[in-house]
PDB file of C-alpha atoms in Angstrom:
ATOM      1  CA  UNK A 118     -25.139  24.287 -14.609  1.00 70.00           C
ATOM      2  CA  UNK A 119     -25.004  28.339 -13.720  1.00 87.00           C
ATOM      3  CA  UNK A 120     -24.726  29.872 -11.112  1.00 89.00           C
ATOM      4  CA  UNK A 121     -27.829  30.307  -9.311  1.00 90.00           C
ATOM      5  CA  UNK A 122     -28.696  26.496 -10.127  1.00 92.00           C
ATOM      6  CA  UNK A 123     -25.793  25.029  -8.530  1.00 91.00           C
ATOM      7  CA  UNK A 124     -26.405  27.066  -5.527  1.00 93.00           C
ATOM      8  CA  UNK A 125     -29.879  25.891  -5.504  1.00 93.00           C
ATOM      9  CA  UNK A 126     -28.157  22.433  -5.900  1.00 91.00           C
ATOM     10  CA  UNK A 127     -25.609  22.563  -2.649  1.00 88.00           C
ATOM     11  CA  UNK A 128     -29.096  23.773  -1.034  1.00 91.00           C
ATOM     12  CA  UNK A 129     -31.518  21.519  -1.645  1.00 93.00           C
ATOM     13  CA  UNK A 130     -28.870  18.556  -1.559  1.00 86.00           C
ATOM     14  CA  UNK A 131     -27.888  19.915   1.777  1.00 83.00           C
ATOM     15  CA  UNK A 132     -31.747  19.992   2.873  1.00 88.00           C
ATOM     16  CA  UNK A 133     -31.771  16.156   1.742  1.00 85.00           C
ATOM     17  CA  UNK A 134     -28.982  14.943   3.758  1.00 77.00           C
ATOM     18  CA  UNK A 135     -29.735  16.498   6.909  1.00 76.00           C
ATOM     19  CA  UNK A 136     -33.625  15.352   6.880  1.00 79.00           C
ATOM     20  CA  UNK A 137     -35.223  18.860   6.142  1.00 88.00           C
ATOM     21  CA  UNK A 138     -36.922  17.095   3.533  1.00 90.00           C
ATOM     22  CA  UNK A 139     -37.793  13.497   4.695  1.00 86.00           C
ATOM     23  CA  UNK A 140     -37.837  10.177   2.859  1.00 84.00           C
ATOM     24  CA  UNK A 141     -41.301   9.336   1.325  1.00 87.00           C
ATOM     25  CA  UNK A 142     -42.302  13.222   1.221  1.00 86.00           C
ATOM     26  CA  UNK A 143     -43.551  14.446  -1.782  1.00 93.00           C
ATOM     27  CA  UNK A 144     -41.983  17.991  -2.038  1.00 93.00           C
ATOM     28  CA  UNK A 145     -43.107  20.645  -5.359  1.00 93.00           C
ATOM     29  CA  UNK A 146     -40.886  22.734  -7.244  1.00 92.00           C
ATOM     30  CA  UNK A 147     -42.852  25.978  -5.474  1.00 93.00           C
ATOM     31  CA  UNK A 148     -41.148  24.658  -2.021  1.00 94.00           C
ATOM     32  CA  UNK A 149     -37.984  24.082  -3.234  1.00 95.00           C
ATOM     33  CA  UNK A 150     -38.158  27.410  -4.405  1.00 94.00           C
ATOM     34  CA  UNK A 151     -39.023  29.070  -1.290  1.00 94.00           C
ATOM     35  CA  UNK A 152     -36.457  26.876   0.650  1.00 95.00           C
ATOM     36  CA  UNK A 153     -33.687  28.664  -1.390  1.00 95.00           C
ATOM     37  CA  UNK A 154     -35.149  31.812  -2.378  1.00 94.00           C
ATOM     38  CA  UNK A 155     -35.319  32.372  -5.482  1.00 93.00           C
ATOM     39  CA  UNK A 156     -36.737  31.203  -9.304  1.00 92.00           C
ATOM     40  CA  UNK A 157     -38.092  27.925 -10.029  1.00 90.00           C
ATOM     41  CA  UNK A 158     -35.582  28.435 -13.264  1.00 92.00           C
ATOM     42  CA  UNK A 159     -32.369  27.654 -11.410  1.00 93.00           C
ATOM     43  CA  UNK A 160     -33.944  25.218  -8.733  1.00 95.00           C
ATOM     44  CA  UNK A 161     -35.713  23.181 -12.059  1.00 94.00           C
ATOM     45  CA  UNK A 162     -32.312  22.378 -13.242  1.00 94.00           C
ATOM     46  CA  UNK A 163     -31.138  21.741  -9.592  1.00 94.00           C
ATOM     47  CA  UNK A 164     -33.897  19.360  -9.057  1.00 95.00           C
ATOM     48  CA  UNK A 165     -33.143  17.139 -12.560  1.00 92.00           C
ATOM     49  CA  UNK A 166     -29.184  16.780 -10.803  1.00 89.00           C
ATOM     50  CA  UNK A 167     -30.426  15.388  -8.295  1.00 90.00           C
ATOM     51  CA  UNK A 168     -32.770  13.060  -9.891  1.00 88.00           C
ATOM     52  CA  UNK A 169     -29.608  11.963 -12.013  1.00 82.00           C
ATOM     53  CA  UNK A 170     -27.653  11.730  -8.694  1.00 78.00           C
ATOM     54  CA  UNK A 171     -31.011   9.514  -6.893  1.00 79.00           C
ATOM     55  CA  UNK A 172     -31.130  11.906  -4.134  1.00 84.00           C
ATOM     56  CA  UNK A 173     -34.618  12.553  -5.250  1.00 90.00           C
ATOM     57  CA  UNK A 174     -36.673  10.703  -7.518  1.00 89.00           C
ATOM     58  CA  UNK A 175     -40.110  11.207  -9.856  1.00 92.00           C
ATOM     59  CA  UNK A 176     -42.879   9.103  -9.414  1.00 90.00           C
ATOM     60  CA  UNK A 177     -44.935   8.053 -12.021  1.00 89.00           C
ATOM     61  CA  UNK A 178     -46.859  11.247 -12.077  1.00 90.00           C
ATOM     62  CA  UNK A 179     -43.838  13.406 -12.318  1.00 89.00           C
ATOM     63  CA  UNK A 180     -43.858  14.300  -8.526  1.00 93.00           C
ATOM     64  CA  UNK A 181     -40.813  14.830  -6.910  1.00 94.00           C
ATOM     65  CA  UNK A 182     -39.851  12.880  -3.671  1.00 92.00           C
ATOM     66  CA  UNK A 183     -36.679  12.006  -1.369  1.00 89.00           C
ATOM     67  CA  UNK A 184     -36.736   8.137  -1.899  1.00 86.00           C
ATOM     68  CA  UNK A 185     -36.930   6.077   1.240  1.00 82.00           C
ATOM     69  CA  UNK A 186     -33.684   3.474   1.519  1.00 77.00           C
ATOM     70  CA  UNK A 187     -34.725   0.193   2.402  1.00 81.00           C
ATOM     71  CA  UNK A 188     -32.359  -1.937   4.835  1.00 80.00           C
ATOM     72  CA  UNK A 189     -31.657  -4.025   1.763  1.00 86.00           C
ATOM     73  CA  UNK A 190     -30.659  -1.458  -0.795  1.00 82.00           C
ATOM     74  CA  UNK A 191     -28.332  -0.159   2.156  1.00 81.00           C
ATOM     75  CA  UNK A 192     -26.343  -3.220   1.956  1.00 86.00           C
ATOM     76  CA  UNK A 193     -26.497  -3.244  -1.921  1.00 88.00           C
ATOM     77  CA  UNK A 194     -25.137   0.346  -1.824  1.00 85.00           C
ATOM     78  CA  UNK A 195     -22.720  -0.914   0.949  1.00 88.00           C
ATOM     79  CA  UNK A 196     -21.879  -3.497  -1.177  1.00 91.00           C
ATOM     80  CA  UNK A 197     -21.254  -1.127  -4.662  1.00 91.00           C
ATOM     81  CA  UNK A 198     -19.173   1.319  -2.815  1.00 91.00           C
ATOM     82  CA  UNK A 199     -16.808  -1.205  -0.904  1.00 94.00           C
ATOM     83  CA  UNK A 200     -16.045  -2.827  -5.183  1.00 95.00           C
ATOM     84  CA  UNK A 201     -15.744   0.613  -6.180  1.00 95.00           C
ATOM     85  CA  UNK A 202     -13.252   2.440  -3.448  1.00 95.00           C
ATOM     86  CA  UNK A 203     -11.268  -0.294  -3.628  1.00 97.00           C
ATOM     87  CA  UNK A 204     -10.742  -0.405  -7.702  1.00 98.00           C
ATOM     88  CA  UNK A 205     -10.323   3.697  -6.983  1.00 97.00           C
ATOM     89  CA  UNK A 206      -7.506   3.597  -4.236  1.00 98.00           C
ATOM     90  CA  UNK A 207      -5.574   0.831  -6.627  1.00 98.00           C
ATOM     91  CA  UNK A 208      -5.734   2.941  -9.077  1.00 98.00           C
ATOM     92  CA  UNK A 209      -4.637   5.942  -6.970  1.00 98.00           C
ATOM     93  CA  UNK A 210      -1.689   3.766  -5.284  1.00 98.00           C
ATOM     94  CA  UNK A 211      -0.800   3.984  -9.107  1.00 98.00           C
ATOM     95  CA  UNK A 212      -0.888   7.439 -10.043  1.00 98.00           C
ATOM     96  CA  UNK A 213      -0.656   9.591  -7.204  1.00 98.00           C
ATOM     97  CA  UNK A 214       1.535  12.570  -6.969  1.00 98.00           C
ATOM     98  CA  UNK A 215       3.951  13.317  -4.257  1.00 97.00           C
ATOM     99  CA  UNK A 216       1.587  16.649  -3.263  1.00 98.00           C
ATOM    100  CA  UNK A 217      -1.567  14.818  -3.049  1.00 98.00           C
ATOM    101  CA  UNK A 218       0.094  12.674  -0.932  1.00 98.00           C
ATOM    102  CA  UNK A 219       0.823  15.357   1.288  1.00 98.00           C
ATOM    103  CA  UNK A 220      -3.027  16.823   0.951  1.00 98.00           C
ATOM    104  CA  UNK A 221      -3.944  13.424   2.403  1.00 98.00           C
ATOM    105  CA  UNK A 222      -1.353  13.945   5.252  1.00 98.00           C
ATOM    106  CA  UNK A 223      -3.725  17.501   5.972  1.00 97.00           C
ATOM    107  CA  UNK A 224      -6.681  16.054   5.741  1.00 97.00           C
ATOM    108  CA  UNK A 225      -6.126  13.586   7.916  1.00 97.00           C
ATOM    109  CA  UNK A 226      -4.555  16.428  10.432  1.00 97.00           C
ATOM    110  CA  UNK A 227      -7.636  18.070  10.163  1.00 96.00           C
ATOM    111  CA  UNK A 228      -9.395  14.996  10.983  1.00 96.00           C
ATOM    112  CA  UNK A 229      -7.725  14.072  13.744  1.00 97.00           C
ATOM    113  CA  UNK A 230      -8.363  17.647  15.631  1.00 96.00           C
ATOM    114  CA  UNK A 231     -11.756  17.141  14.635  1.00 94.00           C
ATOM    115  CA  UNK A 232     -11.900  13.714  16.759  1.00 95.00           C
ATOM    116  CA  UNK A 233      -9.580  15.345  19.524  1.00 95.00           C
ATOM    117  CA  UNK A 234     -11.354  18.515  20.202  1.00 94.00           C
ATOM    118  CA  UNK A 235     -12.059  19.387  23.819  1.00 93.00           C
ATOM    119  CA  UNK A 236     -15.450  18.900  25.053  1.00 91.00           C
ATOM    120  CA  UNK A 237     -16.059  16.013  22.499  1.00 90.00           C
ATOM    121  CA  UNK A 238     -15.648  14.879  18.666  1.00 91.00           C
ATOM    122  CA  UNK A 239     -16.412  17.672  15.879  1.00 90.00           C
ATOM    123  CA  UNK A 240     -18.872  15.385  13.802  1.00 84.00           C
ATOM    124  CA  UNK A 241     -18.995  18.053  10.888  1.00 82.00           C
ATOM    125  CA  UNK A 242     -15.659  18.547  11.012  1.00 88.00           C
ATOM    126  CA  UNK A 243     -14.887  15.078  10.963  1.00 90.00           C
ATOM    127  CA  UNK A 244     -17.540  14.248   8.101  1.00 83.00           C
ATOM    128  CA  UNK A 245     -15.775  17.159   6.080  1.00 86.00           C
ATOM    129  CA  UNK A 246     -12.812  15.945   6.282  1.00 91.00           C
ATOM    130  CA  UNK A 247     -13.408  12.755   5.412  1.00 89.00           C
ATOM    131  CA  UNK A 248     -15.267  14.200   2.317  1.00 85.00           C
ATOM    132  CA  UNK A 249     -12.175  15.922   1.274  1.00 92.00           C
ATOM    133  CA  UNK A 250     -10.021  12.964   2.140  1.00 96.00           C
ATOM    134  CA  UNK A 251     -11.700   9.961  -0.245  1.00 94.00           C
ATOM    135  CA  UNK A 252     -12.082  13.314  -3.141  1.00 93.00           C
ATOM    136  CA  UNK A 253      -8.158  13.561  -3.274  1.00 97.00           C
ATOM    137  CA  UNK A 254      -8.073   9.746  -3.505  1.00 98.00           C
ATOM    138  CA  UNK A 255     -10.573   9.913  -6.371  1.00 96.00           C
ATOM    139  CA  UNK A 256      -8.420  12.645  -8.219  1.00 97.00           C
ATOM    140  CA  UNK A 257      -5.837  10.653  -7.975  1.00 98.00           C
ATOM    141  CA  UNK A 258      -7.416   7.771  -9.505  1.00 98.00           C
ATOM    142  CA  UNK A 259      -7.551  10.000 -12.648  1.00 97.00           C
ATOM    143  CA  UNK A 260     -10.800   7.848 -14.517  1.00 97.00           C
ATOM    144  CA  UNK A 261     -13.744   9.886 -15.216  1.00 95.00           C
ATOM    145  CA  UNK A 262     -15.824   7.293 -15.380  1.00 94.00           C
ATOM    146  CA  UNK A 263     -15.041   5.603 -11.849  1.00 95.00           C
ATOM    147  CA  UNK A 264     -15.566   9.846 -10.759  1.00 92.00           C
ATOM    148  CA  UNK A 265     -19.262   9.345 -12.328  1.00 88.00           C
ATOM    149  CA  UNK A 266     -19.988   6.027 -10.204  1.00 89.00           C
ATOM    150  CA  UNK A 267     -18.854   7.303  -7.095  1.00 88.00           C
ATOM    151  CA  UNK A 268     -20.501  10.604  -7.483  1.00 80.00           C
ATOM    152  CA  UNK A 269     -23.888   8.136  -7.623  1.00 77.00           C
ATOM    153  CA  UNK A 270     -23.169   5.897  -4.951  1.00 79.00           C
ATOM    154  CA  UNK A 271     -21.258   8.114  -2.282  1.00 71.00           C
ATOM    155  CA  UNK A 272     -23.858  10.850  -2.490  1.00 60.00           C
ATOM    156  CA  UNK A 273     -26.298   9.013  -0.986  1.00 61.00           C
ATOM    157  CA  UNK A 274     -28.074  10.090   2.236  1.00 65.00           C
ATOM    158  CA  UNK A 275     -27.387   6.563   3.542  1.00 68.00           C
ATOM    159  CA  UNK A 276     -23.811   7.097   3.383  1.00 65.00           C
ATOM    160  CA  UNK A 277     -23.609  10.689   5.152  1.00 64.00           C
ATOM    161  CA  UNK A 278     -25.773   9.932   7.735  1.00 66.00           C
ATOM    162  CA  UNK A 279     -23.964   6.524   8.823  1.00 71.00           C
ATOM    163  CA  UNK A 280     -20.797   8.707   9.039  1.00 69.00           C
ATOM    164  CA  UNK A 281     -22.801  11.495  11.338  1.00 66.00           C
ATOM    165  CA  UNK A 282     -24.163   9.002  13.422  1.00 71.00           C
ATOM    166  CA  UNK A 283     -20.442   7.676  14.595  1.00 78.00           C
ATOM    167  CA  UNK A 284     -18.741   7.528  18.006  1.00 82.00           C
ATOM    168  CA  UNK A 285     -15.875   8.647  18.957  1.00 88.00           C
ATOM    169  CA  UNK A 286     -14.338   4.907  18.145  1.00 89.00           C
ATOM    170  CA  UNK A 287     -16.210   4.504  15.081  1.00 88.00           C
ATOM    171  CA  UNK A 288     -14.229   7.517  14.320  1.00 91.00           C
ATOM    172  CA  UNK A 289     -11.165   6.383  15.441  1.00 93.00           C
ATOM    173  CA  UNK A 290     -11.157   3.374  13.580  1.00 92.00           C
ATOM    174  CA  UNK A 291     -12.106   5.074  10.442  1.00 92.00           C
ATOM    175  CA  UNK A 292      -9.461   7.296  10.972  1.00 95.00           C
ATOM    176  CA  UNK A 293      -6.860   4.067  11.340  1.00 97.00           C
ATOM    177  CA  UNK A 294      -7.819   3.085   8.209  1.00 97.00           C
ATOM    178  CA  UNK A 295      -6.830   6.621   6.640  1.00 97.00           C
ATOM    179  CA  UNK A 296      -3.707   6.374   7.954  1.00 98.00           C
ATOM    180  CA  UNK A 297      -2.810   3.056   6.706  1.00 98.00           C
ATOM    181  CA  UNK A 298      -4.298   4.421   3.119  1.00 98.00           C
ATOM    182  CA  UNK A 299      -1.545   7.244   3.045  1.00 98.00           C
ATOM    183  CA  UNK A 300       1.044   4.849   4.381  1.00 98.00           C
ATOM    184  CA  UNK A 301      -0.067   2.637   1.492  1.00 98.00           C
ATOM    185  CA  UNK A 302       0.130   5.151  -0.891  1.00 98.00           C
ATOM    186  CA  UNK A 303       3.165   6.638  -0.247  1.00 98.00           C
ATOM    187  CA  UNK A 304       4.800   3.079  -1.033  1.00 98.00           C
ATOM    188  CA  UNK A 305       2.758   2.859  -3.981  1.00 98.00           C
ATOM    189  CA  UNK A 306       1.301  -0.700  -3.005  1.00 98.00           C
ATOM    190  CA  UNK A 307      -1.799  -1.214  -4.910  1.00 98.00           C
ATOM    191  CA  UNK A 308      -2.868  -4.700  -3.273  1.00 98.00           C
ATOM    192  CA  UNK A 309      -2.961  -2.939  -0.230  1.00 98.00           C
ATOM    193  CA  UNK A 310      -4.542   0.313  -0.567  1.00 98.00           C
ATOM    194  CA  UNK A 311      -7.431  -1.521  -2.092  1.00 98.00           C
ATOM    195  CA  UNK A 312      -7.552  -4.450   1.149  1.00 98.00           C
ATOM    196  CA  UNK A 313      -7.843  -1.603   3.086  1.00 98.00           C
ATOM    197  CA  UNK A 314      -9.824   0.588   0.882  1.00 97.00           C
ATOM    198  CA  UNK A 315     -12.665  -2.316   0.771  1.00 96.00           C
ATOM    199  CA  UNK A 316     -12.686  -3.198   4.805  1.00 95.00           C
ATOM    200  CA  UNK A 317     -13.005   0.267   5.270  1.00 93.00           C
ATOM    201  CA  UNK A 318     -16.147   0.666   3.951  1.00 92.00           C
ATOM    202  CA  UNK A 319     -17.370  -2.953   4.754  1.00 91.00           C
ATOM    203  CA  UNK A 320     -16.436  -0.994   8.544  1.00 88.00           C
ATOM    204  CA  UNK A 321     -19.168   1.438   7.908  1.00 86.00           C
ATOM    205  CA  UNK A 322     -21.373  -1.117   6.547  1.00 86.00           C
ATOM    206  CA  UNK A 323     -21.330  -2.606  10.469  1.00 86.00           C
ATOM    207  CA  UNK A 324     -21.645   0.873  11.830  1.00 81.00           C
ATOM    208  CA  UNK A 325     -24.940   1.438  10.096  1.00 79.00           C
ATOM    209  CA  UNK A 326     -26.208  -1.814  10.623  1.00 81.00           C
ATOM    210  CA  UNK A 327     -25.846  -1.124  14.461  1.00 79.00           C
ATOM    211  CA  UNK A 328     -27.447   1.906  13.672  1.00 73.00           C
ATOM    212  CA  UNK A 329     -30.831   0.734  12.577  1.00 72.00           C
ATOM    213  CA  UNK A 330     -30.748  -2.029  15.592  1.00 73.00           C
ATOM    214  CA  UNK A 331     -30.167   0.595  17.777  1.00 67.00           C
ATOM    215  CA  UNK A 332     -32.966   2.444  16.293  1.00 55.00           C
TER     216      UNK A 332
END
């Protein structure tokens, strides 16, 4: 991918995820385009990413649309991501290095000020550094193919938006969880960075489900 099109691609994913573009809209390559000024070249190549990644999809006319998530492929997606973060922090209870170890220990600093600020959580903050948290886990993992899995199933806007939508406990209880990960880690127990790997996410699974009701 150059340049310009992975630009486009942080763009137009970032669009996505923060409901710029809504689910069910039909959206052509002109207004993707405009949205992030410049050629239809680099946003073309964009666009077929994030086809690959299902952040968009084609219909069966070759119109491009963000695809609406269904309470049932939430849990399905749930359900793929709980298998796969656990297989990934076994493996990384495996391999890990002393110094990602210690990125994990900043991250979760990081996070932690994020939850503490004065005048009330720093939900960006917080989502960012949980971003950067589960990618050190993944390096660690060292599989390529488990990377290509959990680029499809994390990326989805299901997944981000559950996390903006948290409290300040749903937060804190997230951030347990990291916590216990490192401690995990750092005595290389595989049985139970996955346990904790898995309820973590079956955690968020709850979250959004209160979500919708709440809706």
């Amino acid at each position: 991918m150059s340049k310009a099109s992975h630009e486009a691609y942080v763009r137009i994913r970032a669009g996505i995820l923060s409901g710029h573009f809504p689910a069910g809209q039909f959206v052509p390559e002109d207004e993707f385009a405009q949205y992030c000024g410049m050629s239809r070249t680099p946003v073309r190549e964009a666009i077929a990413e994030l086809v690959a990644e299902l952040l968009l999809q084609r219909s069966d006319t070759n119109r491009v649309f963000v695809p609406v998530w269904t309470d049932a492929d939430a849990e399905e997606l749930f359900a793929l991501r709980a298998m796969l973060e656990s297989h990934c922090a076994r493996r990384a209870a495996r391999f890990i290095a002393d110094d990602q170890i210690e990125d994990l220990r900043r991250h979760c600093a990081l996070i932690d000020q994020a939850i503490n600020r004065p005048g009330g959580p720093d939900v960006s903050g917080f989502v960012e550094g949980n971003r950067r948290f589960h990618a050190v886990i993944l390096a660690a993992a060292q599989s390529d193919r488990l990377a290509q899995l959990m680029r499809l199933v994390v990326s989805q806007i299901v997944v981000h938006r559950t996390a903006e939508q948290y409290v300040r406990a749903d937060m804190e209880h997230s951030q347990r969880d990291h916590h216990d990960l490192v401690r995990a880690f750092a005595t290389r127990d595989e049985a139970w960075a996955a346990a904790i790997a898995e309820t973590h996410i079956r955690r968020a699974a709850s979250a959004y489900r209160a979500m919708r009701e709440g809706a």
